[in-house]
Amino acid sequence: MKTSELDQKKVLVLGTAKSGIAAATYLVSTGAVVTVNDGGTPSDDDIQTLKRLNVETIFGSHPLSLLDETELIVKNPGIPYQIPLLQEAMKRQIPIWTEVELAYRSTNADWVAITGSNGKTTTTTLVHELLKRGSRTVHLAGNIGFPAVEVAQQAQANDVIVIELSSFQLMGIESFQPNTAAFLNLSPAHLDYHGDVTSYAAAKARIFANMDATGRLVVNADDEEIMRLSETAVAERLTFSRHQSAYAEVKEGSIFVGHKEILPIQELALGGGHNLENVLAALTLVEPFDLPLSEIQDVLRTFGGVAHRTEYVGEFAGRKVYNDSKATNNVATEAALSGFHSSIVWLCGGLERGADLRPLASAMTQVKHVIGLGETGQRFADLAAEQQISSTVVSGMEEAVKTAFAVSQPGDIILLSPASASWDQYKTYEERGEHFIRSVRQIGGTA
């Protein structure tokens, strides 16, 4: 089905929000006969937009009668396939897309696609920043907040669209074929939606299902399941690793891609082991675009990442400061701690949820001082004592930051990576991270 063949086709848009409204708007422009169905009540703005589009709307339930004349469904990625309407649609063999498929069919631009359980947003944003240094026009789309079909309407034939894709979005593709794609990592997630890990992994693997031999597929050599899944890929498969030899690798303290040295790790603005993997993947994705090495190096030295995800805040009194407030569990904090090679003053702690902190010990080799915050602050201090590392327990963020500058020296890393939720003292991890950054800027200049 080409986009031109949507004219007069009866299409059911399931769900509103950003992607649903974008899909409905685009479908109307193609001449499709559109019905919009939402099981809840859309926002006033969405209702007004749909009125202007002059489409039929049904809100509050998903009546099966909607399927009687429907030839295609475009659904919001978050709506599970288990609902009766979609189960019946599958029995009737009605195609079910997400708006990513619509976007792909609506443009001749090239696509760079990124998926994975963690790191998608950082890698997608980094790829976008790198490609902006090249000669082609580049757009950012997908799960990162910009509806793909909306972005695709702005893209010309020689443009590049960089898209972050969730498993939910990938389940609704049919012909989507990126020119280059990355599968970053895989860990159990969204099992309430997918049912089991096998189904979740299969949904992620759809990113390369339609790629041909001219495509480039970038995969994590350290993830056994991804390596197994990608054995079936027709595209050229290139690996990245921070632990072993790979196409993109770490060697003698520097990043290499295809045997070409890019930059010493110490010069990266991004911190954390997981972000090093994101950098390796991003560099492999952009390699075919022949970006000047000096431009690549400039981006890597200045790109501080996505807010609250091992975000580089800046250098204050000779200390490099990182905000990893989103790290609310051991796994995220382990990845952050293991990615630095300088001495770390580690700010941690928050809501008490009874987590076993001992697995963090193996990642604490560079930690010189632990500053415990919140309900779990004393438990982190006890962990530090077990590792013969000094510690301080504080009551609030300003005191924590003052202590961090007092116990650190120029050349050290100051890292907020709580390994705990924020709800004992803050409404969100964003609020916690913003308080940390404010405190660093107020205190760091006088340290």
Coordinates of C-alpha atoms in Angstrom, one line a residue:
M1 CA 0.0 0.0 0.0
K2 CA 1.6 3.3 -1.2
T3 CA 0.6 6.6 0.5
S4 CA -1.2 7.6 -2.7
E5 CA -3.4 4.5 -2.2
L6 CA -4.7 5.9 1.1
D7 CA -7.1 8.1 -0.9
Q8 CA -10.7 7.1 0.1
K9 CA -9.4 4.2 2.2
K10 CA -11.3 3.8 5.4
V11 CA -8.8 4.2 8.3
L12 CA -9.5 3.9 12.0
V13 CA -7.1 5.9 14.1
L14 CA -7.0 4.3 17.6
G15 CA -6.0 6.7 20.4
T16 CA -5.4 10.4 20.3
A17 CA -2.4 12.1 22.1
K18 CA 0.5 13.4 19.9
S19 CA 0.9 10.4 17.6
G20 CA -2.9 9.9 17.0
I21 CA -3.5 13.5 16.2
A22 CA -0.5 13.6 13.9
A23 CA -1.7 10.4 12.1
A24 CA -5.2 11.7 11.7
T25 CA -4.0 15.0 10.4
Y26 CA -1.8 13.3 7.8
L27 CA -4.4 10.8 6.8
V28 CA -6.9 13.5 6.1
S29 CA -4.4 15.2 3.8
T30 CA -4.1 12.0 1.8
G31 CA -7.8 11.8 1.2
A32 CA -8.4 8.8 3.5
V33 CA -11.8 8.5 5.2
V34 CA -10.8 8.8 8.9
T35 CA -12.5 7.7 12.1
V36 CA -10.8 8.5 15.4
N37 CA -11.5 6.3 18.4
D38 CA -10.3 6.9 22.0
G39 CA -11.3 4.8 25.0
G40 CA -11.0 7.8 27.2
T41 CA -11.7 11.5 26.8
P42 CA -9.2 13.4 24.8
S43 CA -7.9 16.8 25.8
D44 CA -9.8 19.9 24.8
D45 CA -7.1 20.8 22.4
D46 CA -7.2 17.4 20.7
I47 CA -11.0 17.6 20.4
Q48 CA -10.8 21.0 18.8
T49 CA -8.2 19.7 16.3
L50 CA -10.4 16.8 15.4
K51 CA -13.4 19.1 14.8
R52 CA -11.3 21.2 12.5
L53 CA -10.3 18.0 10.6
N54 CA -13.9 17.1 10.2
V55 CA -13.4 13.4 11.0
E56 CA -15.8 11.1 12.7
T57 CA -15.0 10.5 16.4
I58 CA -16.0 7.9 19.0
F59 CA -14.9 8.4 22.6
G60 CA -15.3 6.4 25.8
S61 CA -15.2 2.9 24.5
H62 CA -14.0 0.7 21.6
P63 CA -17.1 -0.7 19.9
L64 CA -16.4 -3.7 17.7
S65 CA -18.8 -2.2 15.1
L66 CA -16.0 0.2 14.2
L67 CA -14.3 -2.7 12.3
D68 CA -17.2 -3.4 10.0
E69 CA -15.9 -1.1 7.2
T70 CA -12.3 -0.4 8.5
E71 CA -9.6 -1.3 6.0
L72 CA -6.6 -0.1 8.1
I73 CA -5.9 0.7 11.7
V74 CA -3.3 3.2 12.9
K75 CA -3.0 2.8 16.6
N76 CA -1.3 4.7 19.4
P77 CA 1.8 2.7 20.4
G78 CA 0.8 2.5 24.0
I79 CA -2.6 0.7 23.4
P80 CA -2.1 -3.0 24.0
Y81 CA -3.0 -5.6 21.4
Q82 CA -4.9 -7.5 24.0
I83 CA -7.9 -5.2 23.9
P84 CA -11.0 -6.9 22.2
L85 CA -11.1 -4.5 19.3
L86 CA -7.5 -5.3 18.2
Q87 CA -7.9 -9.0 18.9
E88 CA -11.0 -9.0 16.6
A89 CA -9.1 -6.8 14.0
M90 CA -6.3 -9.4 13.9
K91 CA -8.9 -12.2 13.4
R92 CA -10.2 -10.2 10.4
Q93 CA -6.7 -9.6 9.2
I94 CA -7.1 -5.9 9.2
P95 CA -3.5 -4.3 9.0
I96 CA -2.5 -2.6 12.3
W97 CA 0.2 0.1 12.0
T98 CA 1.7 2.7 14.2
E99 CA 2.3 6.1 12.8
V100 CA 6.0 5.2 12.2
E101 CA 4.9 3.1 9.2
L102 CA 2.8 6.0 7.9
A103 CA 5.8 8.3 8.2
Y104 CA 8.1 5.9 6.4
R105 CA 5.7 5.6 3.4
S106 CA 5.3 9.4 3.2
T107 CA 8.9 10.5 2.5
N108 CA 11.9 9.6 0.5
A109 CA 14.3 10.8 3.2
D110 CA 16.9 8.4 4.7
W111 CA 16.3 6.9 8.1
V112 CA 18.7 6.2 11.0
A113 CA 16.8 4.2 13.7
I114 CA 17.8 3.4 17.3
T115 CA 16.2 0.9 19.7
G116 CA 17.2 -0.8 22.9
S117 CA 16.0 -1.1 26.5
N118 CA 18.3 1.7 27.7
G119 CA 20.2 4.6 26.2
K120 CA 17.9 5.2 23.2
T121 CA 17.3 8.8 23.9
T122 CA 20.9 9.7 24.6
T123 CA 22.1 7.8 21.5
T124 CA 19.4 9.3 19.2
T125 CA 20.2 12.8 20.4
L126 CA 23.9 12.3 20.0
V127 CA 23.5 10.9 16.5
H128 CA 21.3 14.0 15.6
E129 CA 24.0 16.3 17.0
L130 CA 26.7 14.6 15.1
L131 CA 24.8 14.6 11.8
K132 CA 24.0 18.3 12.2
R133 CA 27.8 18.8 11.6
G134 CA 27.5 17.3 8.1
S135 CA 26.2 18.6 4.8
R136 CA 22.7 17.1 4.8
T137 CA 19.6 18.4 6.6
V138 CA 18.8 16.2 9.6
H139 CA 15.5 15.8 11.6
L140 CA 14.8 14.2 15.0
A141 CA 11.7 12.0 15.4
G142 CA 9.9 9.2 17.2
N143 CA 9.6 8.2 20.8
I144 CA 11.7 11.2 21.8
G145 CA 8.7 13.5 21.6
F146 CA 8.3 14.4 17.9
P147 CA 5.7 12.4 16.0
A148 CA 7.4 10.7 13.1
V149 CA 4.7 11.3 10.5
E150 CA 4.8 15.1 11.4
V151 CA 8.5 15.2 11.0
A152 CA 8.5 13.2 7.7
Q153 CA 6.3 15.9 6.1
Q154 CA 9.1 18.4 6.6
A155 CA 11.8 16.1 5.2
Q156 CA 13.1 16.3 1.6
A157 CA 14.5 13.4 -0.5
N158 CA 18.1 13.9 0.5
D159 CA 17.4 14.6 4.2
V160 CA 18.1 12.3 7.1
I161 CA 15.5 11.4 9.8
V162 CA 17.0 10.1 13.1
I163 CA 14.4 8.2 15.0
E164 CA 14.2 6.6 18.5
L165 CA 11.9 3.6 18.4
S166 CA 10.2 1.7 21.2
S167 CA 9.1 -1.9 21.1
F168 CA 5.5 -0.6 21.0
Q169 CA 6.2 1.4 17.8
L170 CA 8.1 -1.4 16.2
M171 CA 5.2 -3.9 16.6
G172 CA 3.2 -1.6 14.2
I173 CA 5.6 -1.5 11.2
E174 CA 5.1 -3.4 8.0
S175 CA 7.6 -2.1 5.4
F176 CA 9.7 0.4 7.5
Q177 CA 13.3 0.0 6.4
P178 CA 16.0 2.2 8.0
N179 CA 19.3 2.7 6.1
T180 CA 21.2 2.3 9.3
A181 CA 19.9 1.0 12.6
A182 CA 21.2 0.2 16.1
F183 CA 20.0 -2.4 18.7
L184 CA 21.8 -1.1 21.8
N185 CA 20.9 -3.6 24.6
L186 CA 18.2 -5.8 25.9
S187 CA 16.8 -6.2 29.4
P188 CA 13.4 -7.3 30.7
A189 CA 10.9 -4.4 30.3
H190 CA 7.2 -3.8 29.4
L191 CA 6.3 -7.4 30.2
D192 CA 2.8 -6.3 31.1
Y193 CA 2.4 -5.2 27.4
H194 CA 4.4 -8.0 25.7
G195 CA 3.6 -10.9 28.0
D196 CA 7.1 -12.3 28.1
V197 CA 10.8 -11.5 27.4
T198 CA 10.8 -13.5 24.2
S199 CA 7.9 -11.4 22.7
Y200 CA 9.6 -8.2 23.9
A201 CA 12.9 -9.2 22.2
A202 CA 11.1 -10.1 19.0
A203 CA 9.4 -6.7 18.9
K204 CA 12.7 -5.0 19.3
A205 CA 14.3 -7.1 16.6
R206 CA 11.7 -5.9 14.0
I207 CA 14.0 -2.9 13.6
F208 CA 16.1 -4.8 11.2
A209 CA 13.5 -7.2 9.7
N210 CA 13.2 -5.3 6.5
M211 CA 16.8 -4.1 6.1
D212 CA 18.6 -5.4 3.0
A213 CA 22.3 -6.0 2.2
T214 CA 22.9 -2.2 1.6
G215 CA 21.9 -1.4 5.2
R216 CA 24.1 -1.1 8.3
L217 CA 23.0 -2.8 11.5
V218 CA 24.9 -1.8 14.7
V219 CA 24.7 -4.2 17.6
N220 CA 26.1 -4.7 21.1
A221 CA 28.7 -7.4 21.0
D222 CA 28.4 -7.9 24.8
D223 CA 24.7 -8.7 24.7
E224 CA 24.4 -12.4 23.8
E225 CA 20.6 -12.3 23.1
I226 CA 21.0 -9.4 20.6
M227 CA 23.9 -11.2 18.9
R228 CA 21.7 -14.3 18.6
L229 CA 18.7 -12.4 17.3
S230 CA 20.7 -10.4 14.8
E231 CA 22.3 -13.6 13.2
T232 CA 19.3 -13.5 10.8
A233 CA 19.9 -10.0 9.7
V234 CA 20.5 -9.5 6.0
A235 CA 22.1 -6.1 6.6
E236 CA 25.8 -5.7 7.3
R237 CA 26.2 -6.3 11.0
L238 CA 28.8 -4.3 12.9
T239 CA 29.5 -4.6 16.6
F240 CA 30.4 -2.3 19.4
S241 CA 31.9 -3.1 22.8
R242 CA 33.6 -1.4 25.7
H243 CA 34.8 -4.8 27.0
Q244 CA 36.1 -6.8 24.0
S245 CA 37.5 -6.4 20.4
A246 CA 34.8 -5.1 18.1
Y247 CA 34.3 -2.8 15.1
A248 CA 33.8 0.1 17.5
E249 CA 35.9 -0.5 20.6
V250 CA 38.0 0.9 23.4
K251 CA 41.7 0.4 23.0
E252 CA 44.5 1.9 25.1
G253 CA 42.2 4.5 26.6
S254 CA 40.8 5.7 23.2
I255 CA 37.7 5.1 21.1
F256 CA 38.3 3.4 17.8
V257 CA 35.8 2.9 15.0
G258 CA 36.9 0.6 12.1
H259 CA 40.5 0.8 13.3
K260 CA 40.4 4.7 13.2
E261 CA 41.2 6.5 16.4
I262 CA 38.5 9.0 17.3
L263 CA 39.1 10.4 20.7
P264 CA 40.6 9.5 24.1
I265 CA 37.9 8.5 26.6
Q266 CA 39.1 11.1 29.0
E267 CA 38.0 13.9 26.6
L268 CA 34.4 12.7 26.4
A269 CA 31.9 15.1 27.9
L270 CA 29.5 12.2 28.4
G271 CA 30.2 10.1 31.5
G272 CA 29.3 6.6 32.6
G273 CA 30.0 3.2 31.1
H274 CA 26.5 3.0 29.5
N275 CA 27.1 6.3 27.8
L276 CA 30.5 5.1 26.4
E277 CA 28.5 2.3 24.7
N278 CA 26.0 4.9 23.4
V279 CA 29.0 6.8 21.9
L280 CA 30.4 3.7 20.3
A281 CA 27.0 2.9 18.7
A282 CA 26.4 6.5 17.6
L283 CA 29.8 6.7 15.9
T284 CA 29.2 3.5 14.0
L285 CA 25.8 4.8 12.8
V286 CA 27.2 8.0 11.5
E287 CA 30.4 6.6 9.9
P288 CA 28.9 6.3 6.4
F289 CA 28.1 10.1 6.4
D290 CA 31.8 11.0 6.2
L291 CA 31.7 13.7 8.9
P292 CA 35.0 15.6 9.4
L293 CA 36.9 14.1 12.4
S294 CA 37.4 17.5 13.9
E295 CA 33.6 18.1 14.0
I296 CA 33.0 14.6 15.5
Q297 CA 35.6 15.4 18.2
D298 CA 34.0 18.7 19.0
V299 CA 30.6 17.2 19.5
L300 CA 32.0 14.5 21.7
R301 CA 33.9 17.0 23.9
T302 CA 30.8 19.2 24.3
F303 CA 27.7 17.0 24.2
G304 CA 26.7 16.6 27.8
G305 CA 23.8 14.2 27.2
V306 CA 20.2 14.2 28.0
A307 CA 19.0 15.9 31.2
H308 CA 19.4 13.8 34.4
R309 CA 21.0 10.8 32.5
T310 CA 24.7 11.1 33.4
E311 CA 24.3 14.6 32.2
Y312 CA 27.6 16.6 32.1
V313 CA 26.8 19.8 34.1
G314 CA 30.3 21.4 33.7
E315 CA 33.6 21.9 35.3
F316 CA 33.6 23.8 38.6
A317 CA 36.8 24.6 40.6
G318 CA 38.5 21.9 38.5
R319 CA 35.9 19.2 39.3
K320 CA 33.8 17.7 36.5
V321 CA 30.2 17.4 37.7
Y322 CA 27.6 14.9 36.4
N323 CA 23.9 14.7 37.1
D324 CA 22.5 11.1 36.9
S325 CA 19.4 11.7 39.0
K326 CA 17.4 9.3 36.7
A327 CA 19.5 6.4 38.1
T328 CA 16.9 5.1 40.6
N329 CA 18.2 1.6 40.8
N330 CA 21.5 -0.4 41.2
V331 CA 21.8 -1.2 37.5
A332 CA 21.8 2.4 36.3
T333 CA 24.2 3.5 39.0
E334 CA 26.6 0.6 38.4
A335 CA 26.8 1.7 34.8
A336 CA 27.5 5.3 35.7
L337 CA 30.2 4.5 38.3
S338 CA 32.0 2.0 36.0
G339 CA 32.4 4.5 33.2
F340 CA 34.7 7.0 35.0
H341 CA 38.5 6.6 35.3
S342 CA 39.1 9.5 37.7
S343 CA 38.4 9.6 41.4
I344 CA 34.7 9.9 42.2
V345 CA 32.9 11.7 45.0
W346 CA 29.5 9.9 44.8
L347 CA 26.3 11.4 46.0
C348 CA 23.6 8.7 46.5
G349 CA 20.6 7.7 48.4
G350 CA 16.9 8.5 48.5
L351 CA 13.7 6.6 49.1
E352 CA 14.0 3.4 51.1
R353 CA 12.7 0.4 49.1
G354 CA 14.7 -2.3 50.7
A355 CA 17.1 -2.9 47.8
D356 CA 20.2 -4.9 48.3
L357 CA 23.1 -2.4 47.9
R358 CA 25.9 -5.0 47.9
P359 CA 26.0 -5.5 44.1
L360 CA 27.2 -1.9 43.8
A361 CA 30.4 -2.7 45.6
S362 CA 32.1 -4.0 42.4
A363 CA 31.5 -0.7 40.7
M364 CA 33.0 1.4 43.5
T365 CA 36.7 1.0 42.6
Q366 CA 37.1 4.7 41.6
V367 CA 35.0 6.1 44.5
K368 CA 37.0 8.1 47.0
H369 CA 34.1 9.4 49.2
V370 CA 30.4 8.6 49.5
I371 CA 27.8 11.2 50.5
G372 CA 24.6 9.6 51.7
L373 CA 21.3 11.4 51.2
G374 CA 17.7 10.8 52.2
E375 CA 16.2 7.7 53.8
T376 CA 18.9 5.3 52.5
G377 CA 21.8 7.7 53.2
Q378 CA 23.1 5.8 56.2
R379 CA 22.9 2.4 54.3
F380 CA 25.2 3.9 51.6
A381 CA 27.6 5.1 54.2
D382 CA 27.6 1.6 55.7
L383 CA 28.4 0.2 52.2
A384 CA 31.2 2.6 51.9
A385 CA 32.7 1.5 55.3
E386 CA 32.6 -2.1 54.1
Q387 CA 34.7 -1.1 51.1
Q388 CA 37.0 1.0 53.4
I389 CA 35.9 4.2 51.7
S390 CA 35.2 7.4 53.7
S391 CA 31.7 8.7 53.8
T392 CA 29.4 11.5 55.1
V393 CA 25.7 11.4 55.7
V394 CA 23.8 14.6 55.1
S395 CA 20.3 15.8 55.4
G396 CA 19.8 17.8 52.2
M397 CA 21.2 18.6 48.7
E398 CA 22.9 21.9 49.5
E399 CA 24.9 20.2 52.3
A400 CA 25.7 17.3 50.1
V401 CA 27.1 19.6 47.4
K402 CA 29.1 21.6 49.9
T403 CA 30.6 18.4 51.3
A404 CA 31.4 17.1 47.8
F405 CA 33.5 20.2 47.0
A406 CA 35.1 20.1 50.4
V407 CA 36.3 16.5 50.1
S408 CA 37.2 16.6 46.4
Q409 CA 40.2 18.0 44.6
P410 CA 40.7 19.4 41.1
G411 CA 40.6 16.5 38.6
D412 CA 38.0 14.6 40.6
I413 CA 34.5 13.7 39.4
I414 CA 31.4 14.8 41.4
L415 CA 28.6 12.4 40.5
L416 CA 24.9 12.4 41.6
S417 CA 23.8 8.9 40.9
P418 CA 21.3 8.0 43.7
A419 CA 20.5 4.3 43.0
S420 CA 17.3 5.3 44.8
A421 CA 13.9 6.8 43.9
S422 CA 13.5 10.5 44.7
W423 CA 10.1 10.4 46.5
D424 CA 11.4 10.8 50.1
Q425 CA 12.4 14.4 49.4
Y426 CA 11.2 15.2 45.9
K427 CA 8.2 14.8 43.6
T428 CA 10.3 13.5 40.7
Y429 CA 13.9 12.6 39.8
E430 CA 13.9 15.7 37.5
E431 CA 13.2 17.9 40.5
R432 CA 16.0 16.3 42.4
G433 CA 18.4 16.7 39.5
E434 CA 17.5 20.3 39.0
H435 CA 18.1 21.0 42.8
F436 CA 21.5 19.4 42.4
I437 CA 22.5 21.5 39.4
R438 CA 21.3 24.7 41.1
S439 CA 23.3 23.8 44.2
V440 CA 26.4 23.1 42.1
R441 CA 26.2 26.4 40.3
Q442 CA 25.7 28.3 43.6
I443 CA 28.4 26.5 45.5
G444 CA 30.9 25.4 42.9
G445 CA 32.0 28.9 41.9
T446 CA 33.2 29.5 45.5
A447 CA 34.8 26.1 46.2

